[in-house]
Amino acid sequence: MMMSSLRLLLIPLVLYALHAPLGKSACVEVDSDTEAVAGSGFKLGCISCKMRGEVEARATVSWYFVPKGESEFSPIYVYDPSQQQPPSILDERFVDRLDWNGSKNTVDVQDGSIYILNVTFNDTGTFRCYFDRWLTYPNYEFQTNATKDINLKVVPRATRGLASILSEIMMYVSIIGLQLWLVVEMVYCYRKIAAAGEEALRESALKKPLQHQV
C-alpha cells in the first residue's frame, strides 16, 4: 500500500522533469577578482542577471576606466550584440588588449565580462561595467540598467589570498589532529589489550593450584 502511494506521488514529478525546458542554466552574480599580475592576462568579471527569467530581453554592455589617482571615467569598450558588429575598443591604451569574455550568440546578455591581455601597471585603477537592458513585454519595452565597479590592483607577481592561506592552515591542523587521535586510539587499544592479557594470566595462575589440589 505504501509503495503504491509513493509511485503515485512520483509520477507527477517524473512528468514535470520530462517536460521541463532544457539548456537553461541559472544566472549567478559572482564578484570579479581584483588582483592582476603584470605581463599576464586577466578577466574582468561582470554578471548582471535578469529579474524575470521568462521575459525576453536584449542588452548592451559598456566598460569605463579611471586610473588610480584620477577622478574621471573614460569609455574603453562597448559590446552590442544586436548590431551584429565586432565590439568597439574606444581607448587607445587598450587597443588590441581587450577581448569579449561574456555571453555569446545571444542578445540576452547577462555575462558582460572582458579579458585584458598583457596587463600593465598603468591598468591599476577602477573599471566600471554598465549594463543597459530592455525587457520585451507583449505591448511595451521596459529599460533597466546596472553598474558594477572593479578596483583593480596590478602586482609584479601573484600573491596568495587570505582564504588560500587559511584553508592550508586548516588542512594542516586537521592532519595533525587526526594523527593525534590515531595515537590516542593506539595507546588506548594497547592498554586495553595489555590489561586483558594480564587478566588472562591471573586467571591462568589461579586455575593451576586448583588443578594440583584435585
GROMACS .gro file of N, CA and C in nm, residues 35-99:
model
  195
   35GLU      N    1   4.290   4.136  -0.832
   35GLU     CA    2   4.436   4.144  -0.834
   35GLU      C    3   4.489   4.077  -0.960
   36ALA      N    4   4.560   4.154  -1.042
   36ALA     CA    5   4.617   4.103  -1.167
   36ALA      C    6   4.769   4.106  -1.160
   37VAL      N    7   4.833   4.017  -1.234
   37VAL     CA    8   4.979   4.009  -1.239
   37VAL      C    9   5.027   4.077  -1.366
   38ALA      N   10   5.122   4.167  -1.352
   38ALA     CA   11   5.175   4.240  -1.468
   38ALA      C   12   5.232   4.143  -1.570
   39GLY      N   13   5.200   4.170  -1.698
   39GLY     CA   14   5.250   4.087  -1.805
   39GLY      C   15   5.164   3.968  -1.840
   40SER      N   16   5.062   3.940  -1.760
   40SER     CA   17   4.974   3.825  -1.787
   40SER      C   18   4.836   3.875  -1.827
   41GLY      N   19   4.747   3.781  -1.854
   41GLY     CA   20   4.609   3.816  -1.887
   41GLY      C   21   4.522   3.818  -1.762
   42PHE      N   22   4.409   3.886  -1.771
   42PHE     CA   23   4.321   3.896  -1.655
   42PHE      C   24   4.177   3.914  -1.700
   43LYS      N   25   4.086   3.841  -1.636
   43LYS     CA   26   3.944   3.851  -1.666
   43LYS      C   27   3.877   3.949  -1.572
   44LEU      N   28   3.814   4.050  -1.629
   44LEU     CA   29   3.731   4.143  -1.553
   44LEU      C   30   3.588   4.089  -1.556
   45GLY      N   31   3.547   4.027  -1.448
   45GLY     CA   32   3.416   3.964  -1.444
   45GLY      C   33   3.304   4.063  -1.415
   46CYS      N   34   3.196   4.052  -1.490
   46CYS     CA   35   3.079   4.139  -1.467
   46CYS      C   36   2.954   4.063  -1.511
   47ILE      N   37   2.872   4.024  -1.415
   47ILE     CA   38   2.749   3.949  -1.443
   47ILE      C   39   2.630   4.026  -1.385
   48SER      N   40   2.528   4.045  -1.467
   48SER     CA   41   2.405   4.110  -1.424
   48SER      C   42   2.287   4.024  -1.467
   49CYS      N   43   2.223   3.958  -1.372
   49CYS     CA   44   2.114   3.865  -1.402
   49CYS      C   45   1.981   3.939  -1.417
   50LYS      N   46   1.897   3.887  -1.505
   50LYS     CA   47   1.762   3.943  -1.520
   50LYS      C   48   1.678   3.908  -1.398
   51MET      N   49   1.587   3.998  -1.361
   51MET     CA   50   1.495   3.971  -1.251
   51MET      C   51   1.382   3.879  -1.294
   52ARG      N   52   1.348   3.882  -1.423
   52ARG     CA   53   1.240   3.798  -1.476
   52ARG      C   54   1.299   3.708  -1.583
   53GLY      N   55   1.328   3.584  -1.546
   53GLY     CA   56   1.395   3.493  -1.637
   53GLY      C   57   1.313   3.457  -1.759
   54GLU      N   58   1.179   3.460  -1.748
   54GLU     CA   59   1.096   3.417  -1.860
   54GLU      C   60   1.071   3.527  -1.962
   55VAL      N   61   1.114   3.649  -1.934
   55VAL     CA   62   1.091   3.763  -2.024
   55VAL      C   63   1.207   3.776  -2.121
   56GLU      N   64   1.176   3.791  -2.250
   56GLU     CA   65   1.280   3.813  -2.349
   56GLU      C   66   1.344   3.950  -2.327
   57ALA      N   67   1.474   3.957  -2.358
   57ALA     CA   68   1.545   4.082  -2.333
   57ALA      C   69   1.662   4.095  -2.429
   58ARG      N   70   1.711   4.217  -2.441
   58ARG     CA   71   1.834   4.244  -2.512
   58ARG      C   72   1.914   4.343  -2.428
   59ALA      N   73   2.045   4.337  -2.441
   59ALA     CA   74   2.128   4.421  -2.356
   59ALA      C   75   2.254   4.463  -2.428
   60THR      N   76   2.306   4.577  -2.389
   60THR     CA   77   2.438   4.622  -2.432
   60THR      C   78   2.525   4.639  -2.307
   61VAL      N   79   2.655   4.625  -2.326
   61VAL     CA   80   2.748   4.637  -2.214
   61VAL      C   81   2.854   4.739  -2.250
   62SER      N   82   2.874   4.834  -2.161
   62SER     CA   83   2.977   4.937  -2.181
   62SER      C   84   3.074   4.933  -2.063
   63TRP      N   85   3.201   4.948  -2.095
   63TRP     CA   86   3.306   4.948  -1.992
   63TRP      C   87   3.374   5.086  -1.989
   64TYR      N   88   3.407   5.128  -1.865
   64TYR     CA   89   3.475   5.255  -1.843
   64TYR      C   90   3.595   5.231  -1.752
   65PHE      N   91   3.691   5.325  -1.756
   65PHE     CA   92   3.811   5.309  -1.674
   65PHE      C   93   3.859   5.444  -1.624
   66VAL      N   94   3.900   5.446  -1.497
   66VAL     CA   95   3.965   5.563  -1.441
   66VAL      C   96   4.092   5.515  -1.369
   67PRO      N   97   4.210   5.566  -1.411
   67PRO     CA   98   4.334   5.523  -1.345
   67PRO      C   99   4.337   5.567  -1.198
   68LYS      N  100   4.420   5.498  -1.122
   68LYS     CA  101   4.436   5.532  -0.981
   68LYS      C  102   4.490   5.675  -0.969
   69GLY      N  103   4.427   5.753  -0.881
   69GLY     CA  104   4.468   5.891  -0.861
   69GLY      C  105   4.390   5.990  -0.944
   70GLU      N  106   4.311   5.942  -1.042
   70GLU     CA  107   4.228   6.032  -1.122
   70GLU      C  108   4.082   6.016  -1.083
   71SER      N  109   3.996   6.103  -1.136
   71SER     CA  110   3.856   6.103  -1.093
   71SER      C  111   3.755   6.090  -1.206
   72GLU      N  112   3.799   6.099  -1.331
   72GLU     CA  113   3.705   6.098  -1.443
   72GLU      C  114   3.715   5.967  -1.521
   73PHE      N  115   3.600   5.900  -1.537
   73PHE     CA  116   3.596   5.777  -1.614
   73PHE      C  117   3.600   5.805  -1.764
   74SER      N  118   3.668   5.717  -1.836
   74SER     CA  119   3.672   5.725  -1.982
   74SER      C  120   3.614   5.598  -2.041
   75PRO      N  121   3.533   5.607  -2.147
   75PRO     CA  122   3.480   5.485  -2.211
   75PRO      C  123   3.593   5.409  -2.280
   76ILE      N  124   3.595   5.277  -2.262
   76ILE     CA  125   3.702   5.198  -2.323
   76ILE      C  126   3.650   5.086  -2.412
   77TYR      N  127   3.523   5.042  -2.391
   77TYR     CA  128   3.478   4.923  -2.464
   77TYR      C  129   3.326   4.921  -2.468
   78VAL      N  130   3.270   4.881  -2.584
   78VAL     CA  131   3.124   4.869  -2.599
   78VAL      C  132   3.093   4.738  -2.670
   79TYR      N  133   2.997   4.664  -2.614
   79TYR     CA  134   2.952   4.539  -2.677
   79TYR      C  135   2.801   4.548  -2.697
   80ASP      N  136   2.758   4.544  -2.823
   80ASP     CA  137   2.616   4.550  -2.858
   80ASP      C  138   2.586   4.436  -2.957
   81PRO      N  139   2.539   4.321  -2.908
   81PRO     CA  140   2.517   4.206  -2.997
   81PRO      C  141   2.409   4.229  -3.101
   82SER      N  142   2.316   4.321  -3.076
   82SER     CA  143   2.208   4.344  -3.170
   82SER      C  144   2.258   4.410  -3.299
   83GLN      N  145   2.375   4.473  -3.296
   83GLN     CA  146   2.430   4.540  -3.414
   83GLN      C  147   2.503   4.442  -3.506
   84GLN      N  148   2.530   4.321  -3.456
   84GLN     CA  149   2.600   4.219  -3.534
   84GLN      C  150   2.732   4.272  -3.589
   85GLN      N  151   2.802   4.347  -3.503
   85GLN     CA  152   2.933   4.401  -3.539
   85GLN      C  153   3.032   4.367  -3.428
   86PRO      N  154   3.160   4.365  -3.459
   86PRO     CA  155   3.259   4.338  -3.355
   86PRO      C  156   3.252   4.444  -3.246
   87PRO      N  157   3.288   4.408  -3.123
   87PRO     CA  158   3.291   4.507  -3.014
   87PRO      C  159   3.386   4.621  -3.046
   88SER      N  160   3.359   4.736  -2.988
   88SER     CA  161   3.438   4.855  -3.016
   88SER      C  162   3.531   4.885  -2.898
   89ILE      N  163   3.661   4.901  -2.928
   89ILE     CA  164   3.757   4.947  -2.828
   89ILE      C  165   3.773   5.097  -2.847
   90LEU      N  166   3.739   5.174  -2.744
   90LEU     CA  167   3.728   5.319  -2.758
   90LEU      C  168   3.847   5.395  -2.703
   91ASP      N  169   3.941   5.326  -2.641
   91ASP     CA  170   4.055   5.393  -2.577
   91ASP      C  171   4.184   5.335  -2.633
   92GLU      N  172   4.273   5.422  -2.681
   92GLU     CA  173   4.397   5.376  -2.743
   92GLU      C  174   4.487   5.301  -2.646
   93ARG      N  175   4.471   5.322  -2.517
   93ARG     CA  176   4.551   5.250  -2.419
   93ARG      C  177   4.518   5.100  -2.418
   94PHE      N  178   4.401   5.066  -2.469
   94PHE     CA  179   4.358   4.926  -2.465
   94PHE      C  180   4.342   4.864  -2.604
   95VAL      N  181   4.392   4.932  -2.706
   95VAL     CA  182   4.383   4.878  -2.842
   95VAL      C  183   4.458   4.745  -2.849
   96ASP      N  184   4.393   4.645  -2.905
   96ASP     CA  185   4.448   4.509  -2.920
   96ASP      C  186   4.474   4.441  -2.785
   97ARG      N  187   4.416   4.494  -2.679
   97ARG     CA  188   4.439   4.433  -2.548
   97ARG      C  189   4.310   4.389  -2.479
   98LEU      N  190   4.195   4.419  -2.538
   98LEU     CA  191   4.067   4.381  -2.476
   98LEU      C  192   3.995   4.280  -2.565
   99ASP      N  193   3.935   4.181  -2.501
   99ASP     CA  194   3.863   4.079  -2.575
   99ASP      C  195   3.735   4.045  -2.498
   0.00000   0.00000   0.00000
